[in-house]
Coordinates of C-alpha atoms and ligand atoms in Angstrom, one line a residue:
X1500 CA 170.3 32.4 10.4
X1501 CA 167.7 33.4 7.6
X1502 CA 165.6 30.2 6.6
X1503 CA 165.2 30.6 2.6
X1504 CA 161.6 32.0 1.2
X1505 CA 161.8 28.4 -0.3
X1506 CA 161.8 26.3 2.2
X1507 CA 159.3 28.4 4.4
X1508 CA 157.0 28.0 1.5
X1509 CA 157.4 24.4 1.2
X1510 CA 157.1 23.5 4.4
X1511 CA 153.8 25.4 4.6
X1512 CA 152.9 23.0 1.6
X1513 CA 153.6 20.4 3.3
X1514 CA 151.5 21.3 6.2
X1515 CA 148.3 21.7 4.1
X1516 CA 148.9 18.2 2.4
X1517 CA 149.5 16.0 5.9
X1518 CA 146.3 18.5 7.2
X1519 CA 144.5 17.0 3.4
X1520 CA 145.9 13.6 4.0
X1521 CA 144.7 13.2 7.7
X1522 CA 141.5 14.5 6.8
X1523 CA 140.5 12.0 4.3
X1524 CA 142.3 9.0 6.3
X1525 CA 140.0 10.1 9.1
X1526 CA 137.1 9.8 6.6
X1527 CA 138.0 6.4 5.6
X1528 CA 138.5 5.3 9.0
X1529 CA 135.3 6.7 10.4
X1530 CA 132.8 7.4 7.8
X1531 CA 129.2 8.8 8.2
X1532 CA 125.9 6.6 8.4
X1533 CA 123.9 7.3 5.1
X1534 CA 120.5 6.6 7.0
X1535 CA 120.9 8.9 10.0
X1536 CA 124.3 11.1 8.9
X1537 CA 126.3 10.6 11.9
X1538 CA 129.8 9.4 12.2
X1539 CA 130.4 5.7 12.1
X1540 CA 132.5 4.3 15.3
X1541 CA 132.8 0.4 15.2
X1542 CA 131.6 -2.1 12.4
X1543 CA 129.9 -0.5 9.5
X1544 CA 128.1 -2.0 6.3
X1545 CA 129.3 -0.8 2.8
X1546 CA 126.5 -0.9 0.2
X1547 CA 126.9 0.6 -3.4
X1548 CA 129.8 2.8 -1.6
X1549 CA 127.6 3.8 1.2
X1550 CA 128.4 3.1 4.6
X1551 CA 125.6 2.4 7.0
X1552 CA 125.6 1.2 11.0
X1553 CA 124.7 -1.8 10.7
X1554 CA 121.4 -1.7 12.4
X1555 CA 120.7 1.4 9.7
X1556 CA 120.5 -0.2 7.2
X1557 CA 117.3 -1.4 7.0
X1558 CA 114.3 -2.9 4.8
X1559 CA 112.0 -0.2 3.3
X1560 CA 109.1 -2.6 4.0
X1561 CA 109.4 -3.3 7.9
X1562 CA 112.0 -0.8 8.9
X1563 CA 113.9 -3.6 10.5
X1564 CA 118.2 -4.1 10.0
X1565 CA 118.9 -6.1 6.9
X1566 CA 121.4 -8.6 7.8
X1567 CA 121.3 -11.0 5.0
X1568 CA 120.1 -11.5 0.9
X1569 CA 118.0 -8.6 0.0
X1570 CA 116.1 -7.0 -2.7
X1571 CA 116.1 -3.4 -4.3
X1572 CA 113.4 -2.6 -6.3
X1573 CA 112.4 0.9 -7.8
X1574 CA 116.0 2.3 -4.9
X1575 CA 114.3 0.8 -2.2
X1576 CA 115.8 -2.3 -0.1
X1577 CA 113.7 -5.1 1.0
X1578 CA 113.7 -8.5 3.2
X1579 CA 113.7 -11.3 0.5
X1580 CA 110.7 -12.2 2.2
X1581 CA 109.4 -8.9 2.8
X1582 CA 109.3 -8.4 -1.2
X1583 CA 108.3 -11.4 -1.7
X1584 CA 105.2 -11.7 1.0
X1585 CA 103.8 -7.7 0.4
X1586 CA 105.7 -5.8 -2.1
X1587 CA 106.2 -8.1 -5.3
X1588 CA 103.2 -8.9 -7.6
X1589 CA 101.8 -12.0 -7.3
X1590 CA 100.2 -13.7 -10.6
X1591 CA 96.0 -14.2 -9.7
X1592 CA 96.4 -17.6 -11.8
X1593 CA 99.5 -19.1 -10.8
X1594 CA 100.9 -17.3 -7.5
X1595 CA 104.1 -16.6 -8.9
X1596 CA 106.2 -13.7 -8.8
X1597 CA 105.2 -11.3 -12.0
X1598 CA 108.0 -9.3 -13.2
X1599 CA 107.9 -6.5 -16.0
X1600 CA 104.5 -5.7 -17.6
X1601 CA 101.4 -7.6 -16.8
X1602 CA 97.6 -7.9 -17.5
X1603 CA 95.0 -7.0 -14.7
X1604 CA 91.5 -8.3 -15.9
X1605 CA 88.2 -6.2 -14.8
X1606 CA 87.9 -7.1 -10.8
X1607 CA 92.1 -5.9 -10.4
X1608 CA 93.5 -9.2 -10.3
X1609 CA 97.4 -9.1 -11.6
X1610 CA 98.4 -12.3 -13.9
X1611 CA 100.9 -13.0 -16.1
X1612 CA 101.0 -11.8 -20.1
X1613 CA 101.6 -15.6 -21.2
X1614 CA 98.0 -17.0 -19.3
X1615 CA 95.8 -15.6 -22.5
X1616 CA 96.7 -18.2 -24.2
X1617 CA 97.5 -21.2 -22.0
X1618 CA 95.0 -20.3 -19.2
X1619 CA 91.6 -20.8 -19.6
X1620 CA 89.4 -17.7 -18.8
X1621 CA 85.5 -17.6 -17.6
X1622 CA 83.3 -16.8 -19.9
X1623 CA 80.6 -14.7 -17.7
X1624 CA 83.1 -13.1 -15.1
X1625 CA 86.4 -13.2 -17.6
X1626 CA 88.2 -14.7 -14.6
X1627 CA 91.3 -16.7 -15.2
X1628 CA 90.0 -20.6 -14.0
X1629 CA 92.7 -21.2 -10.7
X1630 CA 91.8 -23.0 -7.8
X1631 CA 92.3 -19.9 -5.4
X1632 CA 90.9 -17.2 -7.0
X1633 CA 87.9 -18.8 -8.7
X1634 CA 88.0 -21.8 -6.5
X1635 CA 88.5 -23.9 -10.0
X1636 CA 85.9 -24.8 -12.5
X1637 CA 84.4 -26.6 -15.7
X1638 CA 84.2 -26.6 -19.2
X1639 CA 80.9 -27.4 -20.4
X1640 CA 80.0 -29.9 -22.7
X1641 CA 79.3 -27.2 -25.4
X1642 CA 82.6 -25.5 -25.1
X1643 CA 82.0 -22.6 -22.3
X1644 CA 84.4 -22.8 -19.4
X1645 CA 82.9 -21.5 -16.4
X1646 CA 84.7 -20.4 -12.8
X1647 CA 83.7 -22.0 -9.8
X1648 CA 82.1 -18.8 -8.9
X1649 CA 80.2 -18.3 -11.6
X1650 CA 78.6 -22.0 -11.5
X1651 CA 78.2 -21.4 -7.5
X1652 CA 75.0 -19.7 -9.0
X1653 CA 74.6 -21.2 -12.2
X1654 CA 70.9 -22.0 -13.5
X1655 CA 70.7 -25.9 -14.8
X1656 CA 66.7 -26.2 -13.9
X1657 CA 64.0 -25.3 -15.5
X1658 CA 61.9 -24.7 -12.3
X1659 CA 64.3 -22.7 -11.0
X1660 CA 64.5 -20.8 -13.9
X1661 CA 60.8 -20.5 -14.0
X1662 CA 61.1 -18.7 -10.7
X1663 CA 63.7 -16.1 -11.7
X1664 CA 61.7 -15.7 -14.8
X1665 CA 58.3 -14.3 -12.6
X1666 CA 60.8 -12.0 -10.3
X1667 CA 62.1 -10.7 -13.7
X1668 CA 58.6 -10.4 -14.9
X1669 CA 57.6 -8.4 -11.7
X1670 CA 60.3 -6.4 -12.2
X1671 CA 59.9 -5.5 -16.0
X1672 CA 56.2 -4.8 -15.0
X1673 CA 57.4 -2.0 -12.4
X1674 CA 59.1 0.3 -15.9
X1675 CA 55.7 -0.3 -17.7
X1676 CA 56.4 -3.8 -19.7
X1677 CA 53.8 -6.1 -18.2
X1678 CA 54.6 -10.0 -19.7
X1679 CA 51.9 -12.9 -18.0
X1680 CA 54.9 -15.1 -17.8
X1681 CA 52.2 -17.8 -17.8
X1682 CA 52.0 -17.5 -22.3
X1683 CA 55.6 -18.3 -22.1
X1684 CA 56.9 -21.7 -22.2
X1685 CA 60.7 -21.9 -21.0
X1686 CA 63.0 -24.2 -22.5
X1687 CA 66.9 -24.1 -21.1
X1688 CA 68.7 -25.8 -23.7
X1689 CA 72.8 -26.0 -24.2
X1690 CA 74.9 -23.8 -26.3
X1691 CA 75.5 -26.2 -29.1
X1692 CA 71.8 -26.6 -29.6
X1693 CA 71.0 -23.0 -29.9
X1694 CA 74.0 -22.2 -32.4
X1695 CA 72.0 -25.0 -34.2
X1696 CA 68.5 -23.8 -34.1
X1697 CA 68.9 -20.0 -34.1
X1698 CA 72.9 -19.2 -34.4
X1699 CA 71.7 -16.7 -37.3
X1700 CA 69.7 -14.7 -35.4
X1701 CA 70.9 -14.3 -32.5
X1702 CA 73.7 -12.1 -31.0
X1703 CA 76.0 -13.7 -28.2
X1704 CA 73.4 -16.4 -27.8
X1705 CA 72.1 -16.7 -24.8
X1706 CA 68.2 -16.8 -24.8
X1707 CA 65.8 -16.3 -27.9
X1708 CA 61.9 -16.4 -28.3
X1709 CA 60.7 -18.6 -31.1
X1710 CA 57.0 -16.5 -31.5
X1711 CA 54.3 -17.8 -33.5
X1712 CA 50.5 -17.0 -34.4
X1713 CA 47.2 -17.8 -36.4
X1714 CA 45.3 -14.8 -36.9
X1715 CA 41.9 -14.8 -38.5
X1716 CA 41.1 -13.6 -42.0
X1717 CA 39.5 -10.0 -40.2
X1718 CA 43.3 -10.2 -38.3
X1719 CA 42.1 -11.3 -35.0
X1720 CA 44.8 -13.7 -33.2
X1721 CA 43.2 -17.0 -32.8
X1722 CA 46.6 -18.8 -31.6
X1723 CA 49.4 -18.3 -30.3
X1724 CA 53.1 -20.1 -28.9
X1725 CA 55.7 -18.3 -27.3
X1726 CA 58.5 -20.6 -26.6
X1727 CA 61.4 -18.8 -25.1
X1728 CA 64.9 -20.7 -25.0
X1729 CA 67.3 -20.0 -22.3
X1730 CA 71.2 -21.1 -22.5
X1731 CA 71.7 -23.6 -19.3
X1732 CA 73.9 -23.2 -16.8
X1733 CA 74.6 -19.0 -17.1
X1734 CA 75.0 -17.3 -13.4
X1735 CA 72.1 -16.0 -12.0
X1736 CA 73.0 -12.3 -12.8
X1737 CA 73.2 -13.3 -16.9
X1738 CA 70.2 -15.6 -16.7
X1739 CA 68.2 -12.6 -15.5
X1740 CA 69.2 -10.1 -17.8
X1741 CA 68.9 -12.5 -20.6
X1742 CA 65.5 -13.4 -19.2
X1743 CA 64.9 -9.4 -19.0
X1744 CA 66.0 -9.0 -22.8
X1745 CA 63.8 -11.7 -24.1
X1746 CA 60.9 -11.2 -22.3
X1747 CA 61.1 -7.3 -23.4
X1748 CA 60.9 -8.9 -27.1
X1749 CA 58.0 -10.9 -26.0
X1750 CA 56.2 -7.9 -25.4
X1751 CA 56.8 -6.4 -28.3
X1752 CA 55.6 -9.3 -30.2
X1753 CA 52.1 -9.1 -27.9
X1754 CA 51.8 -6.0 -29.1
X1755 CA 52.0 -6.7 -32.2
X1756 CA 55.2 -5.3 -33.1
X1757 CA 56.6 -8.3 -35.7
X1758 CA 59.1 -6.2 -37.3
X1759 CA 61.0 -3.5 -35.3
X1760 CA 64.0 -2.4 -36.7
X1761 CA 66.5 -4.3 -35.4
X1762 CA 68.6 -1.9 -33.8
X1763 CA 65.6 -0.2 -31.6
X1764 CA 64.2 -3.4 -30.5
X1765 CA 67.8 -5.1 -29.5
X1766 CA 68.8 -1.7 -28.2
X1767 CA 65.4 -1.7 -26.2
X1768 CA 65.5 -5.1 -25.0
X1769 CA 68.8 -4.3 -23.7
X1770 CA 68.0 -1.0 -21.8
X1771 CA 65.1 -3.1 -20.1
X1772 CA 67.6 -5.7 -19.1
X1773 CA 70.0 -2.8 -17.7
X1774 CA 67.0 -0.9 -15.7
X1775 CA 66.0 -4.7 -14.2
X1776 CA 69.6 -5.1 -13.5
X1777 CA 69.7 -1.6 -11.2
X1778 CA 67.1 -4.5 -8.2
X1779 CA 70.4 -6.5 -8.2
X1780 CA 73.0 -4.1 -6.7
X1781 CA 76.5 -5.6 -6.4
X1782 CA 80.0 -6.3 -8.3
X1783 CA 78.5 -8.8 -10.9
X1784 CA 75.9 -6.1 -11.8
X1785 CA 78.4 -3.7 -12.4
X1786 CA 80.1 -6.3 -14.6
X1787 CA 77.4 -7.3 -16.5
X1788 CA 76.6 -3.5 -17.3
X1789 CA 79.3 -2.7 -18.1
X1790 CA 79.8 -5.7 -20.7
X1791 CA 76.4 -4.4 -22.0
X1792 CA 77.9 -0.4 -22.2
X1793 CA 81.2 -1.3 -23.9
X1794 CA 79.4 -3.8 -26.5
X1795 CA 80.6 -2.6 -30.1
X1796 CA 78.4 -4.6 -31.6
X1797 CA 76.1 -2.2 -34.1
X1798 CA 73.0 -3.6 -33.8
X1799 CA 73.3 -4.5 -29.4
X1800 CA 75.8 -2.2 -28.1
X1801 CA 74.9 1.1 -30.2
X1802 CA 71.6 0.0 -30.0
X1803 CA 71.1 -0.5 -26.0
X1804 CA 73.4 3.5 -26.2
X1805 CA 71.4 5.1 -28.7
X1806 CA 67.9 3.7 -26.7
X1807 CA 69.3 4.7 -23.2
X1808 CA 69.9 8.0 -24.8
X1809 CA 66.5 8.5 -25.9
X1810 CA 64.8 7.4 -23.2
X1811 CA 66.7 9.2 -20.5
X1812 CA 65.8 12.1 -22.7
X1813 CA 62.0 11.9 -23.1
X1814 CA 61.1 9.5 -20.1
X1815 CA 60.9 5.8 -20.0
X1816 CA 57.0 6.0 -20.5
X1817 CA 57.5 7.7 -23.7
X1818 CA 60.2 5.3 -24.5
X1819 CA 57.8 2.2 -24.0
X1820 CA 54.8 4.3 -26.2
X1821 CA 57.3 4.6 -29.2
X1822 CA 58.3 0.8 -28.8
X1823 CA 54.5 0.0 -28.5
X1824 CA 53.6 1.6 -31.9
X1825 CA 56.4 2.6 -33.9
X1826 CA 59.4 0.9 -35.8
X1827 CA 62.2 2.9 -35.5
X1828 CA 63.7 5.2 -33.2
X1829 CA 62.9 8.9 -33.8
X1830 CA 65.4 10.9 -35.9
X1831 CA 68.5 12.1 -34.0
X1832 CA 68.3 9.0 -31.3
Ligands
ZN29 ZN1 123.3 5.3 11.2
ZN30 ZN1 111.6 -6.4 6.0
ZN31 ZN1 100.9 -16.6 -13.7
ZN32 ZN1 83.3 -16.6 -13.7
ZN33 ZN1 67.2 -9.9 -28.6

């Protein structure tokens, strides 16, 4: 008996699809671990049609089985309380959970978009105010909010202030700019009463030197005041480099220097501050000169660049010889 070509070839067929067909049941029925590739024997976890052993599948943060609610963030699976506690972003102001875009202020600290404009911010660090991070703070009666660590060294007294005032004067003496700060009488008055007296003149307001004197017909100076007002209540890093700033300008003025251009005299009083700043190393330094370097005002921040730039070129004593007896910066300054 001849079996037909036929059947031959169709029982060959059918070989190759029960062969096919037991293959894939036994992939069904044991499928392979897509953390360590191996064969899967009793229970298994299905996840986005990936099968795991069930201790394999396990949180990106601690390494440890995921049994219950998780998160997947950027592929990667977490412990809701793994993501929560060390992976997700945490708002510096409020503590919550930040997701999508966010602002980070100077120091790094995360917050979310909405707190510019129902958070209030410190106005010497440009800290958000929240009890943890700035441990709280105040809004002064003229308006400024300050953090709690900003007022932790903020300067409400006028002895204190005289104090700081002859450190910065010892200071200001080591560049070359020797001020008795003895023919200077300090006056720390709030912000509303400076915008009132000298809010004209005077940049961001925070010190200013009310200089007056009797000369004699033959120009000799017979009197003199020199009343410098200070803004109450600034951190100790500001009070000093506004203290720096205007006691460069009194110097100027005891030399007789009445009219410097504006933008070499601010720019000066600036670079002065910044080089009384460099005896005060630490984070709030950095702050505060960086503040100065990224000023766009015209007159204070391209001044203070265009005088650093000079006087790094030809010397601070040069520097202090053109301020002593010229005007104006030299061409190409
Ligand atoms: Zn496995
Ligand atoms: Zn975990
Ligand atoms: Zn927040
Ligand atoms: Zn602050
Ligand atoms: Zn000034």
């Amino acid at each position: 008996m001849t079996i037909p070509i036929t059947y031959r070839r169709c029982f060959w067929l059918l070989l190759l699809v029960s062969l096919l067909a037991a293959g894939i049941l036994a992939d069904s029925l044991q499928p392979t671990c897509a953390a360590c590739g191996r064969t899967i024997d009793g229970p298994r976890l299905q996840v986005d049609g990936r099968y795991y052993h069930p201790d394999h599948f396990t949180c990106d943060f601690c390494n440890r089985p995921i049994t219950s609610d998780y998160m997947v963030v950027d592929g990667k699976n977490y412990h809701n309380s793994c993501y929560e506690r060390h992976i997700a972003v945490h708002c510096a102001h409020c503590g919550l959970i930040i997701r999508g875009e966010y602002l980070v202020d100077y120091w790094g600290n995360p917050y979310h978009a909405q707190h510019q404009r129902d958070a209030r911010q410190c106005k010497y660090c440009s800290r958000f105010i929240s009890d943890h991070l700035t441990n709280g703070g105040t809004t002064y009666r003229d308006g400024r909010t300050v953090c709690g660590s900003c007022l932790e060294t903020a300067v409400h007294d006028e002895d204190e202030a005289g104090m700081i005032m002859r450190e910065v004067a010892g200071h200001l003496a080591e560049i070359g700019i020797e001020v008795d700060p003895d023919v200077i009488d300090l006056h720390l008055i709030d912000l509303g009463e400076m915008v009132s007296r000298f809010g004209k003149q005077s940049h961001n307001l925070r010190g200013f030197v009310d200089y007056h004197e009797k000369t004699s017909m033959l120009g000799v100076v017979k009197e003199r005041t020199i009343d410098l007002y200070l803004v109450t209540g600034m951190p100790r890093r500001h009070t000093v480099t506004t203290l720096a700033h205007e006691m460069t300008h009194v110097w100027q003025y005891l030399n007789g220097r009445l009219a410097t251009d504006p933008l070499f005299s601010e720019g000066s009083c600036n670079y002065a501050a910044f080089l009384v700043l460099l005896n005060y190393p630490g984070d709030e330094t950095e702050y505060v000169i960086e503040t100065l370097l990224k000023d766009d005002d015209p007159i204070y921040g391209e001044g203070f660049r265009r005088v650093m730039a000079y006087a790094e070129s030809v010397g601070t004593g040069a520097w202090l010889r053109r301020l002593r007896s010229q005007d104006n910066l030299p061409r190409g300054y």
